[in-house]
Amino acid sequence: RRLLTIVATLGIVVGAAPAQARGDDDVRIHGVAVGTQSLQASPGGGMQADYGFSERGRGDTIHARWTVDARGLPTRYDAQGNDYWKVPLAEHFEVDAGKASWKNRIEAGSADWSAAGAFYLPANAPPEFMGVLARALLKAPGQRLKLLPAGEAWLERGTRVAAGGRMLTLYRIGGIQFTPVPVWLDDKGETAAVIDDWFEVLGARLEPLLPRLQAAQNAADQAWSADVARRLTHKPAGALLIRHARLFDPRDLAVRADMRVLVQGEHVVRVDPDDDSPAPPATEVIDAAGRFLMPGLWDVHQHFAGVDGTFDLIAGVTSARDMANDNVPLLARVRRFDTGTELGPRVTLAGIVEGTGPLAGPTDVRIETLAQAQAAVDWYAAHGYEQIKIYSSFPPPLVRPIADMAHARGLRVSGHVPAFMIARQFIDGGADEIQHLNFIVLNFFPEVKDTRTKDRYTVMAEKLQGLDLASPQFADFLALLQRRHTVLDPTVSVLEDLFSGAPGRCARSLCAMIQRFPPVTRRTLLSGAVAVPPGEEDAYAKALPALLRLLKALYDGGVTLMPGTDAFAGYTLHNELALYVQAGIPAPQVLRMATLVPAQVLGVDGPGQRGFIAPGKQADMLLVDGDPSTHIADIRHVWRTIKGGQVYDPAALEQAMGLSR
């Protein structure tokens, strides 16, 4: 899930001094040291950076040199290295004779270099380069700059924090991402730190200040989010009546024409045929005009950060499950979702537990002993979590004990199949659910033992053609899934993006939307695929069709499937549902999987809760232009999202995020 976010972030963050060599800055993800960045003056003027990180066998490595003019605008930039998926990259930009030109794996272009100039933002840059932009913006008229290849950036000054003998100032750069990008500069204008929900770059001497920097930055981010929520949440003064809707009921898959739904406060109070009788006094009316009305969508695999919650509401996602996060900040974010000071869905919580070692995932909940396992389960249960997610480096001998501990506290158990186990063993150990379809494939290839690196994806592409869905082995495994009522969270879109694209091109799951994104954001969301190993082109081309055949076989075998994304929020879920239909699952059944099934599996389908539209249920629903029960692609055309009786206009939310229409 964090692939796109991490890749996008690494092109825009900062973390080293601009003018001289100094000690390496630490690069950390979720507090875990994963790399360094070094900066020094390059021969002949300018600067050079050596930057790299590695987590779970993935990570960027960038060696870059650049020069700037008196205004701080880059006049030359050269970089070599590899991206997050270890795909080689090279980039060149220069200004010569009044012409700027650039070439990287995403684009090649040129532009007249006018007297005003423009700031070239590399497609692949070390963290420091956003500090270069911050300093150029400080010099620019009105603190605004045109960007190359496209876009415009602007600068806002924020709070100041004392750091020993110097002061650090928070600057927020607009026009780069959906939300302002934070940059800390010291009183000499040198880059001090960058911090976001997942990623930290700062020197060791500043690490004791990290909580203060985070608090100041979070306050600014939350004020921004609260303002967006205040402006774009519509709460009816009285009752809300939706008239003349085509109502989808996932219980019987029926679509009933010309229905009306009366909402009072957060709950539905009446659902019946619309007879054109007058609305009750003080009732706000939404005329659906024949639009498709359905229960709010679920995304059962998210890792909330940034404005993920906003994009969920844009896409009609009113319920979600967070499948691992920085726990204390996550709990605070969910409270903001619930109180309406930040836009987002209702969230079910899954707490991660991981093992130790260099390939362990980015979390501080690392388990080596039974006592640590019990402490983690008890903490999660005490803080309202509904399940435990076991991750890839978790010790196999502790799977059964921690599953028993979790079940004793009423928690579900799911996760990646830990390295050196196969799916059958994970289920036998107590897993109620498995994330990611690739672990189902690898169940049949036990020779693939260490699944903690990107091999768990790339090896799967090579092995898929050898998976015989008509074999006794597959039938036996399918019977196990049925007997144990094991649930699968396939995340097919993530696998499609890895196998069906090419480095430097848009992820397949976002191609329908990405042209509407702000120019710089669009650019940072490219490069979501792995490089195809030489000789494996045919296997990779056949990977997605084979995965879809597997998905259909699981559905036909009665296995419970719940759609999740583990990728860009909102829009990716629409693509996930389309892939299920492409696999041969009927569209009405897919809509049931995305609404009623997660509510049932996660235990929130009872009185006063959700999963379908009926009296007494929470008023979580969406109105769609079109009919996704017959044409699943129509699910992309969400006209209104309603969560707890409050109404959101997706077009207005997209505009606030900088999307074009």
XYZ file of C-alpha atoms in Angstrom:
661
model
C 0.000 0.000 0.000
C 2.790 2.378 0.835
C 4.556 1.780 -2.475
C 2.977 4.704 -4.306
C 3.149 7.016 -1.320
C 6.787 6.243 -0.617
C 7.789 6.577 -4.260
C 5.899 9.863 -4.526
C 7.392 11.209 -1.319
C 10.988 10.416 -2.103
C 10.971 12.781 -5.047
C 9.915 15.724 -2.908
C 11.498 15.529 0.498
C 14.518 17.185 2.084
C 17.083 16.424 4.699
C 20.595 17.829 4.382
C 22.578 21.053 4.414
C 22.826 22.817 1.048
C 26.305 24.294 1.134
C 28.874 21.974 2.646
C 29.596 18.375 3.578
C 28.353 17.228 6.957
C 27.462 14.044 8.805
C 24.978 11.799 7.097
C 21.303 12.394 7.684
C 19.295 9.392 8.775
C 16.494 8.182 6.531
C 13.788 6.447 8.561
C 10.430 4.885 7.817
C 8.116 4.623 10.799
C 11.023 5.345 13.080
C 13.174 2.512 11.704
C 16.515 3.547 10.207
C 16.605 2.446 6.569
C 19.252 4.626 4.911
C 21.289 7.811 4.732
C 21.839 10.933 2.685
C 25.203 12.682 2.306
C 25.758 16.061 0.670
C 28.910 17.889 -0.337
C 30.198 20.509 -2.735
C 30.980 18.979 -6.113
C 34.193 19.698 -8.037
C 33.803 22.813 -10.160
C 30.928 24.210 -8.130
C 27.444 23.030 -7.385
C 26.376 20.232 -5.059
C 26.266 16.483 -5.114
C 24.235 14.035 -3.050
C 24.512 10.344 -2.337
C 21.208 9.034 -1.112
C 19.839 5.563 -0.564
C 17.612 3.450 1.582
C 16.529 -0.157 1.734
C 13.489 -1.697 3.362
C 12.367 -5.269 2.771
C 14.812 -5.520 -0.110
C 13.433 -2.461 -1.888
C 14.425 1.185 -1.957
C 15.868 4.071 -3.945
C 19.537 4.752 -4.617
C 20.314 8.136 -6.204
C 23.627 9.823 -6.980
C 22.925 13.389 -8.121
C 24.784 16.586 -8.996
C 23.306 20.006 -9.641
C 24.052 23.703 -10.006
C 21.788 26.703 -9.380
C 21.907 30.359 -10.416
C 21.730 33.404 -8.160
C 17.940 33.003 -7.879
C 18.321 29.422 -6.689
C 16.951 28.018 -9.957
C 18.591 24.801 -11.197
C 20.679 25.268 -14.297
C 21.908 21.695 -14.489
C 20.907 18.423 -12.869
C 22.267 14.908 -13.437
C 21.295 11.752 -11.579
C 21.800 8.008 -11.825
C 20.627 5.159 -9.664
C 17.562 3.004 -9.196
C 13.998 3.460 -8.018
C 12.056 1.753 -5.213
C 11.730 -1.448 -7.251
C 15.439 -1.391 -8.133
C 14.777 -0.333 -11.721
C 17.756 1.641 -13.137
C 17.208 5.328 -13.851
C 19.071 8.284 -15.299
C 18.064 11.923 -15.584
C 19.540 15.057 -17.171
C 18.485 18.717 -17.166
C 20.380 21.746 -18.392
C 19.950 25.352 -19.406
C 21.914 26.388 -22.495
C 21.590 29.414 -24.774
C 18.220 30.454 -23.396
C 16.721 26.973 -23.667
C 15.931 24.515 -20.877
C 15.877 20.836 -21.811
C 15.347 17.673 -19.813
C 15.183 13.921 -20.247
C 14.246 11.176 -17.826
C 12.399 7.888 -18.107
C 9.034 9.662 -17.773
C 9.446 12.403 -20.348
C 11.753 14.442 -22.525
C 11.108 18.083 -23.300
C 12.343 21.613 -23.650
C 11.174 25.157 -22.977
C 12.357 28.695 -23.529
C 14.300 29.915 -20.499
C 12.752 33.355 -20.081
C 14.102 36.137 -17.922
C 11.806 34.967 -15.123
C 13.113 31.414 -15.374
C 11.427 28.389 -13.831
C 12.358 25.707 -11.328
C 13.020 22.247 -12.761
C 11.711 19.618 -10.351
C 13.453 16.317 -11.121
C 11.435 13.175 -11.643
C 13.887 11.340 -9.367
C 15.765 13.388 -6.802
C 17.498 12.913 -3.481
C 15.623 14.283 -0.479
C 17.665 17.480 -0.322
C 16.278 18.764 -3.585
C 13.059 20.023 -2.066
C 15.214 22.167 0.218
C 16.649 23.671 -2.960
C 13.100 24.541 -4.016
C 12.225 26.038 -0.620
C 15.201 28.388 -0.789
C 14.401 29.401 -4.362
C 10.823 30.179 -3.309
C 12.084 32.383 -0.493
C 13.905 34.488 -3.121
C 11.066 34.537 -5.659
C 8.611 37.452 -6.045
C 5.538 36.661 -3.967
C 7.260 33.413 -3.031
C 5.784 31.704 -6.095
C 7.593 29.927 -8.921
C 6.655 28.279 -12.175
C 7.801 24.684 -12.327
C 9.229 22.649 -15.153
C 7.923 20.541 -16.791
C 4.581 21.947 -15.485
C 2.830 23.453 -12.521
C 3.482 26.180 -9.995
C 4.731 26.114 -6.408
C 4.230 28.578 -3.570
C 5.517 28.897 -0.030
C 3.841 29.469 3.339
C 5.764 30.230 6.520
C 4.755 28.344 9.655
C 5.848 27.929 13.256
C 9.377 28.228 14.668
C 11.119 25.829 17.035
C 14.318 26.436 18.997
C 17.009 23.826 18.300
C 20.022 24.403 20.495
C 21.781 27.458 19.171
C 19.591 27.853 16.093
C 15.953 28.281 15.158
C 14.059 25.963 12.820
C 11.187 27.294 10.730
C 8.443 25.174 9.232
C 7.711 26.026 5.599
C 4.855 24.451 3.653
C 5.161 24.212 -0.124
C 1.935 24.223 -2.090
C 1.391 22.954 -5.621
C 3.522 19.808 -5.218
C 1.170 17.317 -3.621
C -2.541 17.301 -2.786
C -1.644 18.962 0.526
C 1.168 21.382 1.382
C 4.568 19.694 1.691
C 6.436 20.449 4.945
C 10.064 21.542 4.955
C 12.097 22.591 8.014
C 14.856 25.174 7.407
C 17.230 26.570 9.993
C 18.046 30.247 10.533
C 20.790 30.044 7.898
C 18.295 28.740 5.339
C 19.787 25.254 5.427
C 17.512 22.236 5.246
C 17.015 20.701 8.686
C 14.388 17.953 8.393
C 11.411 16.506 6.615
C 8.697 14.560 8.396
C 5.472 13.009 7.188
C 3.221 10.192 8.344
C 5.731 7.537 7.282
C 9.019 9.125 6.335
C 11.662 11.062 8.282
C 14.960 12.566 7.148
C 17.061 14.487 9.696
C 20.470 14.567 11.328
C 21.201 12.623 14.487
C 21.607 15.801 16.541
C 18.029 16.813 15.716
C 16.444 13.460 16.502
C 15.724 14.434 20.149
C 13.596 17.268 18.757
C 11.553 14.959 16.554
C 8.449 14.877 18.829
C 8.344 18.686 18.908
C 8.749 18.973 15.164
C 6.067 16.356 14.618
C 3.670 18.119 16.978
C 4.132 21.474 15.256
C 3.774 19.944 11.823
C 0.738 17.883 12.795
C -0.975 20.984 14.190
C -0.550 22.763 10.851
C -1.723 19.722 8.883
C -4.754 19.226 11.116
C -5.757 22.886 10.862
C -5.633 22.564 7.071
C -7.704 19.367 7.136
C -10.245 20.828 9.558
C -10.777 23.800 7.280
C -11.389 21.533 4.281
C -13.827 19.411 6.328
C -15.707 22.464 7.595
C -16.131 23.912 4.114
C -17.037 20.727 2.273
C -19.220 18.784 4.716
C -22.921 19.486 4.352
C -25.009 18.569 7.383
C -28.767 18.920 6.780
C -30.459 21.119 9.372
C -33.289 18.617 9.715
C -34.220 15.337 8.077
C -32.863 14.311 4.672
C -35.056 12.715 2.010
C -33.591 11.052 -1.082
C -36.288 10.715 -3.737
C -36.702 8.891 -7.042
C -33.688 6.603 -6.625
C -32.941 3.193 -8.045
C -32.067 1.334 -4.841
C -29.618 -1.585 -4.776
C -30.031 -4.111 -1.960
C -27.008 -6.407 -1.534
C -29.070 -8.888 0.475
C -31.051 -10.084 -2.552
C -29.128 -8.236 -5.317
C -32.344 -6.505 -6.383
C -32.458 -3.025 -7.891
C -35.781 -1.338 -7.105
C -36.872 1.644 -9.144
C -38.313 4.911 -7.845
C -37.543 4.459 -4.159
C -37.175 7.026 -1.395
C -35.025 6.940 1.720
C -35.685 9.146 4.743
C -32.731 9.914 7.009
C -32.942 11.488 10.454
C -29.627 12.383 12.024
C -27.151 9.556 11.378
C -29.657 6.779 10.635
C -32.164 5.699 8.035
C -35.733 5.855 9.359
C -37.782 4.800 6.327
C -37.290 3.086 2.950
C -40.288 2.736 0.662
C -41.569 3.349 -2.883
C -41.749 7.026 -3.775
C -45.380 8.057 -4.157
C -44.607 11.766 -4.672
C -46.214 12.673 -1.353
C -44.885 15.892 0.233
C -41.702 15.690 2.249
C -42.051 16.073 6.023
C -41.619 19.654 7.329
C -38.026 20.963 7.640
C -36.730 18.166 5.428
C -33.967 18.665 2.897
C -34.656 16.832 -0.361
C -32.155 15.298 -2.771
C -33.823 14.381 -6.041
C -31.839 11.383 -7.251
C -33.572 11.661 -10.646
C -33.219 7.932 -11.242
C -29.623 7.661 -10.051
C -28.340 4.414 -8.555
C -28.447 4.444 -4.745
C -26.399 1.835 -2.919
C -24.802 1.255 0.490
C -21.451 2.884 1.099
C -18.450 0.997 -0.234
C -15.803 -0.738 1.875
C -12.061 -0.790 1.283
C -10.731 -3.482 3.607
C -7.025 -2.821 2.997
C -5.753 0.678 3.643
C -2.903 2.356 5.505
C -4.221 5.824 6.245
C -1.961 8.809 5.635
C -2.309 12.274 4.158
C -5.651 12.804 2.447
C -6.553 9.148 1.942
C -9.787 9.765 3.854
C -10.823 12.512 1.448
C -10.243 10.314 -1.589
C -12.287 7.574 0.055
C -15.284 9.897 0.323
C -14.732 11.063 -3.253
C -15.023 7.419 -4.355
C -18.025 6.549 -2.172
C -15.983 4.619 0.410
C -17.677 5.188 3.774
C -16.119 2.225 5.638
C -12.529 1.028 5.621
C -10.060 -1.127 7.472
C -6.579 0.099 8.315
C -4.229 -2.860 7.939
C -1.136 -1.508 9.794
C 0.018 1.935 10.740
C 1.807 4.066 13.269
C -0.664 3.184 16.001
C -0.948 6.253 18.234
C -1.205 8.775 15.349
C -3.684 6.453 13.626
C -5.976 6.420 16.654
C -5.892 10.225 16.700
C -6.685 10.359 12.975
C -9.653 8.004 13.376
C -10.992 10.229 16.160
C -10.787 13.169 13.776
C -12.670 11.170 11.134
C -15.355 10.354 13.687
C -15.712 13.922 14.971
C -15.676 15.436 11.496
C -12.532 17.531 11.893
C -10.896 15.527 9.100
C -12.594 13.932 6.124
C -12.614 10.163 6.142
C -14.658 6.969 6.441
C -15.495 4.824 9.442
C -12.408 2.759 10.236
C -11.977 -0.766 11.562
C -8.522 -1.262 13.048
C -6.055 -4.084 12.414
C -2.828 -3.989 14.416
C 0.408 -5.228 12.917
C 2.782 -7.636 14.643
C 6.152 -8.300 13.049
C 9.363 -10.134 13.741
C 12.872 -8.711 13.794
C 15.779 -8.522 11.391
C 16.888 -6.427 8.412
C 13.870 -7.424 6.283
C 11.262 -6.685 8.943
C 8.478 -4.301 7.999
C 8.388 -0.657 9.144
C 6.802 -0.968 12.588
C 7.975 -0.854 16.179
C 5.703 -3.776 17.182
C 8.386 -6.439 16.806
C 7.944 -9.815 18.446
C 10.548 -12.377 19.509
C 8.953 -13.895 22.624
C 5.587 -15.100 23.881
C 5.566 -12.325 26.463
C 5.991 -9.697 23.746
C 3.248 -11.322 21.704
C 0.838 -11.238 24.653
C 1.685 -7.604 25.391
C 0.989 -6.624 21.772
C -2.339 -8.461 21.665
C -3.402 -6.942 24.987
C -2.496 -3.415 23.833
C -4.418 -3.774 20.594
C -7.469 -5.242 22.344
C -7.441 -2.451 24.935
C -7.334 0.232 22.234
C -10.293 -0.920 20.169
C -8.560 -2.938 17.471
C -10.610 -5.697 15.882
C -7.854 -7.938 14.575
C -4.160 -8.741 14.456
C -2.202 -8.605 11.196
C 0.826 -10.896 11.150
C 3.603 -9.674 8.872
C 6.243 -11.356 6.764
C 9.139 -11.623 9.239
C 6.975 -12.859 12.106
C 8.482 -16.035 13.662
C 6.542 -19.085 12.391
C 6.720 -20.906 15.776
C 4.798 -17.999 17.355
C 1.918 -17.966 14.827
C -0.240 -20.497 16.639
C 0.356 -19.010 20.123
C -0.404 -15.445 19.062
C -3.492 -16.585 17.128
C -4.749 -18.233 20.315
C -3.990 -15.080 22.301
C -5.848 -12.925 19.785
C -8.862 -15.223 19.607
C -9.008 -15.292 23.416
C -9.437 -11.507 23.316
C -12.089 -11.694 20.572
C -9.757 -10.518 17.801
C -9.539 -11.873 14.268
C -6.169 -13.008 12.878
C -4.917 -12.293 9.373
C -1.863 -11.157 7.491
C 0.877 -12.017 5.089
C 1.931 -15.619 5.199
C 5.191 -15.320 7.164
C 8.425 -16.254 5.451
C 9.272 -19.969 5.622
C 5.571 -20.884 5.867
C 2.957 -21.581 3.215
C -0.676 -20.532 3.293
C -1.926 -23.951 4.431
C 0.363 -23.820 7.466
C -0.720 -20.259 8.235
C -4.372 -21.284 8.190
C -3.632 -24.332 10.329
C -1.893 -21.976 12.740
C -5.095 -20.007 13.258
C -5.312 -17.369 10.509
C -8.889 -16.320 9.714
C -7.896 -14.330 6.641
C -5.005 -13.853 4.213
C -3.953 -10.603 2.589
C -2.772 -10.586 -1.047
C -3.476 -13.216 -3.694
C 0.220 -13.881 -4.304
C 0.430 -15.802 -1.012
C -2.256 -18.169 -2.300
C -0.191 -18.796 -5.418
C 2.964 -19.417 -3.401
C 1.167 -22.048 -1.321
C 1.728 -24.408 -4.263
C 5.429 -23.608 -4.614
C 6.929 -24.329 -1.188
C 10.417 -24.075 -2.639
C 9.907 -20.263 -2.474
C 10.724 -19.997 1.208
C 11.810 -16.423 1.952
C 8.939 -14.154 0.928
C 10.091 -10.982 2.689
C 11.555 -9.246 -0.365
C 10.115 -8.268 -3.704
C 10.638 -11.901 -4.732
C 7.213 -12.644 -3.303
C 5.868 -10.682 -6.261
C 8.387 -11.416 -8.989
C 8.706 -15.147 -8.325
C 4.936 -15.399 -8.379
C 4.833 -14.096 -11.949
C 7.211 -16.829 -12.989
C 5.358 -19.561 -11.093
C 1.791 -18.694 -12.076
C 1.885 -20.565 -15.352
C 2.623 -23.743 -13.432
C -0.427 -23.436 -11.175
C -2.958 -26.067 -12.239
C -6.435 -25.059 -11.073
C -7.754 -28.487 -12.076
C -5.254 -30.388 -9.960
C -6.122 -32.445 -6.861
C -3.746 -30.229 -4.884
C -5.751 -27.122 -5.717
C -9.055 -28.861 -4.994
C -7.714 -29.991 -1.625
C -6.576 -26.457 -0.733
C -9.902 -25.006 -1.846
C -11.674 -27.481 0.421
C -9.479 -26.277 3.309
C -10.456 -22.650 2.662
C -14.115 -23.627 2.596
C -13.894 -25.788 5.705
C -12.113 -23.105 7.713
C -14.230 -20.265 6.257
C -10.976 -18.497 5.440
C -11.472 -14.996 4.020
C -9.241 -13.550 1.290
C -8.288 -9.917 0.732
C -6.860 -10.306 -2.805
C -5.583 -6.753 -3.636
C -5.503 -7.678 -7.320
C -4.987 -4.058 -8.386
C -1.603 -3.916 -6.683
C -0.490 -7.018 -8.545
C -1.885 -5.683 -11.814
C 0.143 -2.506 -11.351
C 3.311 -4.477 -10.697
C 3.021 -6.884 -13.623
C 1.026 -5.037 -16.273
C 2.839 -1.732 -16.532
C 6.330 -0.501 -17.129
C 8.649 1.701 -15.084
C 7.868 5.327 -15.823
C 4.259 4.718 -16.862
C 1.129 5.229 -14.830
C -0.127 2.420 -12.661
C -2.909 0.596 -14.515
C -5.264 1.122 -11.586
C -4.897 4.919 -11.869
C -4.533 5.459 -15.610
C -8.198 6.418 -15.959
C -7.772 9.206 -13.398
C -4.173 10.306 -13.307
C -4.439 12.863 -16.110
C -6.729 14.885 -13.843
C -4.198 15.049 -11.024
C -2.106 18.169 -10.397
C 0.886 18.069 -12.785
C 3.598 17.444 -10.207
C 1.535 14.924 -8.271
C 0.734 13.064 -11.475
C 4.414 12.848 -12.254
C 5.373 11.469 -8.837
C 2.788 8.687 -9.094
C 4.415 7.137 -12.116
C 6.860 4.225 -12.012
C 4.726 1.688 -10.183
C 5.833 -1.461 -11.964
C 8.683 -3.888 -11.531
C 11.190 -4.371 -14.322
C 10.547 -7.550 -16.253
C 13.557 -9.875 -15.960
C 15.067 -10.753 -19.345
C 13.404 -13.829 -20.753
C 10.322 -13.494 -18.529
C 8.320 -11.168 -20.783
C 5.775 -13.824 -21.690
C 5.255 -14.907 -18.060
C 4.663 -11.331 -16.949
C 2.231 -10.697 -19.795
C 0.242 -13.747 -18.720
C 0.393 -13.008 -14.974
C -2.748 -10.891 -14.627
C -4.999 -13.209 -16.705
C -3.758 -16.133 -14.616
C -4.478 -14.243 -11.385
C -7.992 -13.466 -12.562
C -8.594 -17.140 -13.374
C -7.435 -17.978 -9.852
C -9.745 -15.329 -8.384
C -12.716 -16.750 -10.290
C -11.878 -20.301 -9.176
C -11.821 -19.152 -5.561
C -15.161 -17.384 -5.993
C -16.701 -20.417 -7.694
C -15.392 -22.534 -4.823
C -17.344 -20.494 -2.289
C -14.401 -18.634 -0.731
C -15.317 -15.303 0.854
C -13.592 -12.406 -0.936
C -13.404 -8.835 0.387
C -12.114 -6.029 -1.893
C -9.169 -4.033 -0.620
C -6.600 -1.879 -2.350
C -3.326 -1.403 -0.414
C -2.769 1.428 -2.903
C -4.008 4.909 -3.790
C -7.214 5.481 -1.853
C -10.639 5.560 -3.442
C -10.054 5.267 -7.157
C -8.061 2.042 -6.832
C -11.060 0.350 -5.224
C -13.122 1.103 -8.330
C -10.438 -0.631 -10.384
C -10.359 -3.574 -7.967
C -14.095 -4.109 -8.449
C -13.730 -3.875 -12.223
C -11.047 -6.574 -12.134
C -13.391 -8.900 -10.238
C -15.980 -8.474 -12.975
C -13.269 -8.964 -15.599
C -12.477 -12.249 -13.861
C -16.058 -13.385 -14.502
C -17.764 -12.583 -11.187
C -21.205 -11.025 -11.793
C -21.328 -7.305 -11.077
C -24.158 -7.525 -8.485
C -22.116 -10.080 -6.544
C -19.108 -7.781 -6.684
C -21.201 -4.932 -5.265
C -22.291 -7.257 -2.464
C -18.606 -8.053 -1.754
C -17.885 -4.328 -1.487
C -20.806 -3.512 0.830
C -22.543 -6.256 2.814
C -19.819 -8.919 2.970
C -17.208 -6.829 4.860
C -19.883 -5.645 7.287
C -20.798 -9.273 7.970
C -17.226 -10.543 8.251
C -16.120 -7.659 10.464
C -19.227 -7.786 12.618
C -20.833 -4.423 11.881
C -23.969 -5.572 10.058
C -26.209 -5.649 13.132
C -28.917 -3.237 14.360
C -27.857 0.374 14.100
C -24.882 -0.514 11.926
C -24.292 -0.887 8.193
C -23.942 -3.056 5.102
C -27.296 -2.321 3.476
C -29.880 0.468 3.391
C -32.800 -0.197 5.733
C -34.582 1.472 8.655
C -32.301 1.682 11.675
C -29.088 1.372 9.660
C -26.400 4.028 9.587
C -27.035 6.436 6.746
C -23.923 5.514 4.717
C -24.612 5.421 0.989
C -23.671 6.774 -2.401
C -25.526 7.981 -5.464
C -24.034 6.953 -8.799
C -24.608 8.223 -12.319
C -25.225 4.977 -14.195
C -25.838 1.406 -13.108
C -22.782 -0.444 -11.748
C -24.901 -3.580 -11.261
C -24.908 -3.979 -15.040
C -21.831 -1.936 -16.012
C -19.269 -1.970 -13.197
C -17.273 0.919 -14.680
C -20.156 3.217 -13.694
C -18.978 2.902 -10.081
C -16.429 5.576 -10.983
C -19.225 8.129 -11.437
C -20.083 8.894 -7.818
C -22.433 11.881 -7.694
C -22.924 12.160 -3.927
C -21.472 10.361 -0.907
C -23.437 10.268 2.339
C -21.807 9.216 5.602
C -23.870 9.279 8.782
C -26.430 11.536 7.127
C -23.818 14.130 6.104
C -23.524 14.856 2.386
C -20.354 15.212 0.316
C -20.037 16.394 -3.268
C -17.149 14.416 -4.845
C -16.637 17.073 -7.523
C -16.100 19.739 -4.855
C -13.752 17.451 -2.920
C -11.719 16.770 -6.059
C -11.466 20.494 -6.743
C -10.128 21.030 -3.210
C -7.468 18.394 -3.940
C -6.435 20.210 -7.111
C -7.962 17.811 -9.650
C -9.235 19.106 -12.953
C -12.664 18.137 -14.248
